[in-house]
Coordinates of C-alpha atoms in Angstrom, one line a residue:
Chain A
A1 CA 14.2 26.1 196.8
Q2 CA 14.2 27.7 193.2
R3 CA 12.4 30.9 193.5
V4 CA 12.8 32.1 190.1
T5 CA 12.8 30.2 186.9
Q6 CA 14.2 31.2 183.5
P7 CA 13.8 28.1 181.3
E8 CA 15.6 29.5 178.3
K9 CA 19.3 30.0 178.7
L10 CA 19.7 31.0 175.0
L11 CA 17.3 32.6 172.7
S12 CA 17.9 33.7 169.2
V13 CA 15.3 35.9 167.4
F14 CA 15.5 37.9 164.0
K15 CA 15.6 41.6 164.1
G16 CA 11.9 42.7 163.7
A17 CA 10.4 39.5 165.3
P18 CA 8.6 39.3 168.6
V19 CA 10.5 38.3 171.3
E20 CA 9.4 36.8 174.7
L21 CA 11.7 35.7 177.8
K22 CA 10.0 33.6 180.0
C23 CA 10.3 34.0 183.9
N24 CA 8.2 31.9 186.7
Y25 CA 8.0 32.3 190.3
S26 CA 7.3 30.5 193.5
Y27 CA 6.3 32.8 196.4
S28 CA 3.3 32.7 198.7
G29 CA 3.2 36.2 199.3
S30 CA 2.6 39.3 197.1
P31 CA 5.9 39.2 194.7
E32 CA 7.7 42.3 193.8
L33 CA 9.5 41.3 190.5
F34 CA 12.1 42.9 188.4
W35 CA 14.0 42.4 185.1
Y36 CA 17.5 43.4 184.9
V37 CA 19.6 43.2 182.0
Q38 CA 23.6 43.1 181.4
Y39 CA 24.8 44.5 177.9
S40 CA 28.3 43.3 176.9
R41 CA 30.8 44.6 178.9
Q42 CA 28.4 46.8 180.9
R43 CA 27.2 46.4 184.6
L44 CA 23.8 44.9 185.2
Q45 CA 21.0 47.3 185.4
L46 CA 17.5 47.3 186.0
L47 CA 15.4 47.4 183.1
L48 CA 11.9 47.4 184.6
R49 CA 9.8 46.5 187.6
H50 CA 6.2 45.1 187.5
I51 CA 5.1 47.5 190.3
S52 CA 5.9 50.5 187.8
R53 CA 3.9 48.9 184.8
E54 CA 6.1 50.8 182.3
S55 CA 7.8 50.1 179.2
I56 CA 11.3 50.5 178.9
K57 CA 13.0 50.4 175.6
G58 CA 10.1 48.7 174.1
F59 CA 9.9 46.0 176.6
T60 CA 7.0 45.3 178.8
A61 CA 6.2 42.6 181.4
D62 CA 3.1 41.5 183.1
L63 CA 2.8 39.9 186.3
N64 CA 0.4 37.0 186.1
K65 CA -0.4 35.8 189.6
G66 CA -2.5 32.9 188.5
E67 CA 0.5 31.4 186.3
T68 CA 3.2 32.8 188.8
S69 CA 4.8 34.3 185.6
F70 CA 6.5 37.5 184.7
H71 CA 7.2 37.2 181.0
L72 CA 9.5 39.9 179.4
K73 CA 7.8 40.9 175.9
K74 CA 9.0 43.1 173.0
P75 CA 7.0 43.3 169.8
F76 CA 9.9 44.3 167.4
A77 CA 13.3 43.0 168.6
Q78 CA 16.3 45.3 167.8
E79 CA 20.1 44.4 167.5
E80 CA 20.9 46.5 170.6
D81 CA 18.5 44.1 172.4
S82 CA 21.3 41.4 172.5
A83 CA 22.2 40.8 176.1
M84 CA 21.9 38.9 179.2
Y85 CA 18.5 39.1 180.9
Y86 CA 17.8 38.3 184.7
C87 CA 14.3 37.9 186.0
A88 CA 14.3 38.6 189.9
L89 CA 12.3 38.5 192.8
R90 CA 12.4 40.5 196.0
T91 CA 10.9 39.3 199.4
G92 CA 11.6 42.0 202.1
N93 CA 15.3 42.9 201.8
Q94 CA 16.4 39.8 200.0
F95 CA 16.6 39.2 196.3
Y96 CA 16.5 36.0 194.2
F97 CA 17.5 36.0 190.5
G98 CA 16.8 33.6 187.9
T99 CA 19.8 31.8 185.8
G100 CA 19.4 34.1 183.0
T101 CA 18.4 34.2 179.2
S102 CA 21.2 35.1 176.6
L103 CA 19.2 36.9 173.9
T104 CA 20.8 37.1 170.8
V105 CA 19.0 39.2 167.7
I106 CA 20.0 38.3 164.3
P107 CA 20.2 41.2 161.9
Chain B
D1 CA 23.3 58.6 189.5
V2 CA 23.9 55.7 192.0
K3 CA 27.7 54.9 192.0
V4 CA 28.5 51.4 193.2
T5 CA 32.3 50.6 192.9
Q6 CA 34.3 47.7 193.4
S7 CA 38.0 48.0 194.3
S8 CA 39.3 45.5 191.5
R9 CA 38.0 44.6 188.3
Y10 CA 40.5 41.7 188.0
L11 CA 42.1 39.5 190.7
V12 CA 44.4 36.6 190.8
K13 CA 45.2 34.8 193.9
R14 CA 46.9 31.9 194.9
T15 CA 45.1 29.0 196.7
G16 CA 45.1 29.4 200.5
E17 CA 45.3 33.1 200.4
K18 CA 43.1 35.5 202.3
V19 CA 41.2 37.8 199.8
F20 CA 39.5 41.1 200.3
L21 CA 36.9 42.3 197.9
E22 CA 35.8 45.8 198.6
C23 CA 32.5 47.5 197.5
V24 CA 31.6 51.1 198.3
Q25 CA 28.4 52.9 197.3
D26 CA 27.6 56.7 197.5
M27 CA 24.0 56.8 197.7
D28 CA 23.3 56.1 201.6
H29 CA 21.7 53.0 201.0
E30 CA 20.8 50.8 203.9
N31 CA 21.1 47.4 201.9
M32 CA 24.3 45.8 200.4
F33 CA 24.7 42.7 198.7
W34 CA 27.3 40.3 197.5
Y35 CA 26.8 37.9 194.8
R36 CA 28.7 35.8 192.5
Q37 CA 27.8 35.5 188.9
D38 CA 28.4 32.0 187.1
P39 CA 27.6 30.9 183.6
G40 CA 24.4 28.7 183.7
L41 CA 24.0 29.4 187.4
G42 CA 23.0 33.2 187.1
L43 CA 23.4 35.4 190.4
R44 CA 23.6 33.7 193.7
L45 CA 23.6 35.7 196.9
I46 CA 26.5 35.3 199.1
Y47 CA 25.6 37.5 201.7
F48 CA 23.8 40.9 202.5
S49 CA 23.5 43.5 205.0
Y50 CA 20.7 45.9 205.8
D51 CA 22.5 48.0 208.4
V52 CA 26.2 48.7 209.6
K53 CA 27.4 45.6 211.3
M54 CA 24.5 43.5 210.5
K55 CA 24.7 40.8 208.2
E56 CA 22.6 37.8 206.8
K57 CA 23.7 34.8 205.0
G58 CA 22.3 34.2 201.7
D59 CA 22.2 30.9 199.7
I60 CA 26.0 30.2 199.4
P61 CA 27.6 31.8 202.2
E62 CA 30.1 28.8 203.1
G63 CA 33.8 29.8 202.6
Y64 CA 33.0 33.7 202.6
S65 CA 32.6 36.1 205.6
V66 CA 31.7 39.8 204.9
S67 CA 32.5 42.9 207.1
R68 CA 30.2 46.2 207.2
E69 CA 32.0 48.9 209.6
K70 CA 30.6 52.0 207.6
K71 CA 27.3 52.2 205.8
E72 CA 28.8 53.0 202.3
R73 CA 31.2 50.0 202.6
F74 CA 30.6 46.3 202.3
S75 CA 33.7 43.9 202.1
L76 CA 33.6 40.2 201.0
I77 CA 36.3 38.0 202.6
L78 CA 37.6 34.8 201.4
E79 CA 39.2 33.4 204.5
S80 CA 41.2 30.8 202.3
A81 CA 40.6 31.1 198.7
S82 CA 40.0 27.8 196.8
T83 CA 39.7 27.0 193.0
N84 CA 36.2 26.7 193.1
Q85 CA 35.7 30.1 194.2
T86 CA 36.9 31.4 190.9
S87 CA 34.2 33.5 189.5
M88 CA 32.5 37.0 188.9
Y89 CA 31.7 38.7 192.3
L90 CA 29.2 41.7 192.1
C91 CA 28.3 44.1 194.5
A92 CA 25.0 45.7 194.8
S93 CA 23.1 48.2 196.9
S94 CA 19.7 49.4 197.2
P95 CA 17.4 51.5 199.5
L96 CA 15.5 50.2 202.6
G97 CA 12.1 50.6 202.0
L98 CA 8.4 50.0 200.7
A99 CA 7.4 48.4 197.7
G100 CA 8.9 49.9 194.7
Y101 CA 11.8 51.0 196.5
G102 CA 13.8 47.8 196.0
T103 CA 15.7 48.5 193.2
Q104 CA 19.4 47.2 193.2
Y105 CA 22.3 49.0 191.7
F106 CA 25.3 46.9 190.7
G107 CA 28.9 47.6 190.7
P108 CA 31.0 46.7 187.8
G109 CA 32.1 43.3 189.0
T110 CA 35.4 41.7 190.1
R111 CA 36.6 38.8 188.1
L112 CA 38.7 36.7 190.7
T113 CA 41.1 33.8 189.5
V114 CA 42.2 31.3 192.3
L115 CA 45.2 29.7 191.0

Protein backbone atom coordinates (compact mmCIF):
# COMPACT_ATOMS: atom_id res chain seq x y z
CA ALA A 1 0.00 0.00 0.00
CA GLN A 2 1.34 3.39 -0.97
CA ARG A 3 1.70 5.22 2.28
CA VAL A 4 3.49 8.33 1.05
CA THR A 5 2.76 10.01 -2.27
CA GLN A 6 4.78 12.73 -3.91
CA PRO A 7 2.92 13.52 -7.12
CA GLU A 8 5.65 15.57 -8.77
CA LYS A 9 8.80 13.83 -9.94
CA LEU A 10 10.29 17.04 -11.31
CA LEU A 11 9.70 20.63 -10.30
CA SER A 12 11.36 23.73 -11.69
CA VAL A 13 11.01 27.23 -10.31
CA PHE A 14 12.83 30.48 -10.85
CA LYS A 15 15.11 31.90 -8.20
CA GLY A 16 13.12 34.09 -5.84
CA ALA A 17 9.82 32.42 -6.64
CA PRO A 18 7.81 30.51 -4.03
CA VAL A 19 8.11 26.76 -4.07
CA GLU A 20 5.83 24.03 -2.75
CA LEU A 21 6.66 20.33 -2.84
CA LYS A 22 3.61 18.19 -2.27
CA CYS A 23 3.37 15.18 0.01
CA ASN A 24 0.29 13.17 0.91
CA TYR A 25 0.20 10.21 3.25
CA SER A 26 -2.15 7.44 4.24
CA TYR A 27 -2.05 6.29 7.83
CA SER A 28 -4.82 5.80 10.33
CA GLY A 29 -2.81 6.55 13.45
CA SER A 30 -0.97 9.68 14.54
CA PRO A 31 1.56 10.30 11.80
CA GLU A 32 5.12 11.34 12.29
CA LEU A 33 6.38 13.00 9.14
CA PHE A 34 9.74 14.11 7.86
CA TRP A 35 11.30 15.79 4.87
CA TYR A 36 14.70 14.53 3.77
CA VAL A 37 16.92 16.19 1.19
CA GLN A 38 19.76 14.92 -0.98
CA TYR A 39 22.01 17.50 -2.58
CA SER A 40 24.16 16.53 -5.52
CA ARG A 41 26.90 14.08 -4.46
CA GLN A 42 25.90 14.27 -0.81
CA ARG A 43 24.19 11.79 1.44
CA LEU A 44 20.53 11.90 2.25
CA GLN A 45 19.91 14.05 5.30
CA LEU A 46 17.05 15.24 7.42
CA LEU A 47 15.64 18.61 6.47
CA LEU A 48 12.85 18.93 8.96
CA ARG A 49 10.28 16.96 10.94
CA HIS A 50 6.73 18.00 11.69
CA ILE A 51 6.95 17.46 15.41
CA SER A 52 9.59 20.16 15.78
CA ARG A 53 7.57 22.81 13.94
CA GLU A 54 10.83 24.31 12.82
CA SER A 55 11.98 26.27 9.82
CA ILE A 56 15.19 24.99 8.26
CA LYS A 57 16.93 26.87 5.44
CA GLY A 58 13.73 28.86 5.03
CA PHE A 59 11.60 25.75 4.50
CA THR A 60 8.49 24.97 6.51
CA ALA A 61 6.00 22.14 6.40
CA ASP A 62 2.65 21.95 8.12
CA LEU A 63 0.86 18.76 8.89
CA ASN A 64 -2.75 18.90 7.69
CA LYS A 65 -4.51 15.88 9.11
CA GLY A 66 -7.77 16.69 7.35
CA GLU A 67 -6.10 16.60 3.95
CA THR A 68 -3.47 14.06 5.05
CA SER A 69 -0.79 16.29 3.64
CA PHE A 70 2.63 17.54 4.66
CA HIS A 71 3.65 19.92 1.92
CA LEU A 72 7.07 21.56 1.99
CA LYS A 73 7.14 25.29 1.30
CA LYS A 74 9.62 28.10 0.89
CA PRO A 75 8.64 31.65 0.01
CA PHE A 76 11.75 32.51 -2.03
CA ALA A 77 13.66 29.70 -3.71
CA GLN A 78 17.46 29.86 -3.92
CA GLU A 79 19.75 28.11 -6.38
CA GLU A 80 21.27 26.07 -3.56
CA ASP A 81 17.84 24.54 -2.91
CA SER A 82 18.19 22.45 -6.06
CA ALA A 83 18.14 18.87 -4.81
CA MET A 84 16.07 15.72 -4.48
CA TYR A 85 13.46 15.91 -1.74
CA TYR A 86 11.82 12.93 -0.06
CA CYS A 87 8.84 12.94 2.23
CA ALA A 88 8.83 10.18 4.83
CA LEU A 89 6.36 8.71 7.30
CA ARG A 90 7.42 6.94 10.46
CA THR A 91 5.24 4.29 12.07
CA GLY A 92 6.83 2.59 15.05
CA ASN A 93 10.35 1.72 13.98
CA GLN A 94 9.61 1.60 10.27
CA PHE A 95 9.91 4.40 7.75
CA TYR A 96 8.10 4.82 4.44
CA PHE A 97 9.49 7.15 1.82
CA GLY A 98 7.85 8.78 -1.14
CA THR A 99 9.29 8.50 -4.61
CA GLY A 100 10.95 11.89 -4.35
CA THR A 101 10.72 15.25 -6.12
CA SER A 102 13.69 16.66 -7.96
CA LEU A 103 13.69 20.43 -7.51
CA THR A 104 15.59 22.66 -9.89
CA VAL A 105 15.88 26.36 -9.15
CA ILE A 106 16.57 28.30 -12.31
CA PRO A 107 18.86 31.32 -11.89
CA ASP B 1 27.83 14.01 14.64
CA VAL B 2 26.43 10.63 13.78
CA LYS B 3 28.63 8.71 11.46
CA VAL B 4 27.23 5.98 9.27
CA THR B 5 29.77 4.39 6.99
CA GLN B 6 29.39 1.85 4.23
CA SER B 7 32.18 -0.44 3.18
CA SER B 8 32.23 0.46 -0.50
CA ARG B 9 31.10 3.41 -2.61
CA TYR B 10 31.15 1.41 -5.84
CA LEU B 11 30.95 -2.32 -6.39
CA VAL B 12 30.81 -4.40 -9.56
CA LYS B 13 29.83 -8.04 -9.32
CA ARG B 14 28.86 -10.83 -11.68
CA THR B 15 25.52 -12.57 -11.83
CA GLY B 16 25.35 -15.39 -9.32
CA GLU B 17 28.02 -14.03 -7.00
CA LYS B 18 27.39 -13.68 -3.29
CA VAL B 19 27.66 -10.03 -2.29
CA PHE B 20 28.15 -8.50 1.13
CA LEU B 21 27.42 -4.86 1.87
CA GLU B 22 28.57 -3.65 5.25
CA CYS B 23 27.30 -0.74 7.30
CA VAL B 24 28.68 0.60 10.56
CA GLN B 25 27.29 3.33 12.82
CA ASP B 26 29.02 4.92 15.78
CA MET B 27 26.13 6.40 17.76
CA ASP B 28 24.88 3.34 19.58
CA HIS B 29 21.59 3.43 17.67
CA GLU B 30 19.23 0.54 18.16
CA ASN B 31 17.65 0.67 14.71
CA MET B 32 19.39 0.07 11.42
CA PHE B 33 17.96 -0.09 7.93
CA TRP B 34 18.83 -1.10 4.40
CA TYR B 35 17.16 0.63 1.47
CA ARG B 36 17.62 0.57 -2.23
CA GLN B 37 17.24 3.80 -4.13
CA ASP B 38 16.13 3.72 -7.75
CA PRO B 39 15.13 6.62 -10.00
CA GLY B 40 11.39 7.10 -10.03
CA LEU B 41 10.88 4.58 -7.25
CA GLY B 42 12.39 6.49 -4.35
CA LEU B 43 13.70 4.60 -1.34
CA ARG B 44 12.37 1.14 -0.74
CA LEU B 45 13.02 -0.65 2.51
CA ILE B 46 14.67 -4.05 2.19
CA TYR B 47 15.20 -5.01 5.83
CA PHE B 48 15.53 -3.34 9.17
CA SER B 49 16.80 -4.37 12.56
CA TYR B 50 15.79 -3.00 15.94
CA ASP B 51 18.30 -4.95 18.00
CA VAL B 52 21.21 -7.32 17.74
CA LYS B 53 20.20 -10.54 16.00
CA MET B 54 16.73 -9.14 15.35
CA LYS B 55 15.49 -8.37 11.87
CA GLU B 56 12.28 -7.51 10.12
CA LYS B 57 11.42 -7.68 6.44
CA GLY B 58 10.71 -4.47 4.67
CA ASP B 59 8.83 -4.00 1.44
CA ILE B 60 11.24 -5.80 -0.91
CA PRO B 61 13.19 -8.50 0.97
CA GLU B 62 13.23 -11.07 -1.83
CA GLY B 63 16.73 -11.98 -2.90
CA TYR B 64 18.31 -10.39 0.19
CA SER B 65 19.21 -11.39 3.69
CA VAL B 66 20.76 -9.47 6.58
CA SER B 67 22.94 -10.05 9.58
CA ARG B 68 23.32 -8.07 12.76
CA GLU B 69 25.76 -9.71 15.15
CA LYS B 70 26.88 -6.48 16.78
CA LYS B 71 24.89 -3.38 17.55
CA GLU B 72 27.00 -1.11 15.39
CA ARG B 73 27.11 -3.30 12.29
CA PHE B 74 24.38 -4.30 9.87
CA SER B 75 25.19 -6.35 6.80
CA LEU B 76 23.14 -6.83 3.67
CA ILE B 77 23.72 -10.05 1.75
CA LEU B 78 22.77 -10.83 -1.80
CA GLU B 79 22.89 -14.62 -1.87
CA SER B 80 23.07 -14.84 -5.66
CA ALA B 81 23.31 -11.46 -7.32
CA SER B 82 21.10 -10.75 -10.31
CA THR B 83 21.10 -7.88 -12.78
CA ASN B 84 17.86 -6.50 -11.37
CA GLN B 85 19.69 -5.88 -8.11
CA THR B 86 21.81 -3.23 -9.76
CA SER B 87 21.02 -0.18 -7.66
CA MET B 88 22.16 2.32 -5.06
CA TYR B 89 22.01 0.80 -1.59
CA LEU B 90 21.61 3.06 1.41
CA CYS B 91 22.15 2.16 5.02
CA ALA B 92 20.62 4.20 7.82
CA SER B 93 20.43 4.15 11.58
CA SER B 94 18.13 5.77 14.10
CA PRO B 95 17.67 5.74 17.85
CA LEU B 96 14.82 3.78 19.32
CA GLY B 97 12.31 5.90 20.89
CA LEU B 98 9.69 8.35 21.52
CA ALA B 99 8.06 10.61 19.02
CA GLY B 100 10.54 13.03 17.57
CA TYR B 101 13.48 10.78 18.10
CA GLY B 102 13.03 8.75 14.96
CA THR B 103 15.35 10.74 12.74
CA GLN B 104 17.32 8.54 10.39
CA TYR B 105 20.97 9.08 9.62
CA PHE B 106 22.17 7.82 6.28
CA GLY B 107 25.40 6.46 4.96
CA PRO B 108 26.90 7.66 1.66
CA GLY B 109 25.51 4.74 -0.30
CA THR B 110 26.98 1.85 -2.27
CA ARG B 111 26.37 1.81 -5.98
CA LEU B 112 26.21 -1.85 -6.95
CA THR B 113 26.37 -2.97 -10.55
CA VAL B 114 25.65 -6.60 -11.36
CA LEU B 115 26.88 -7.71 -14.77
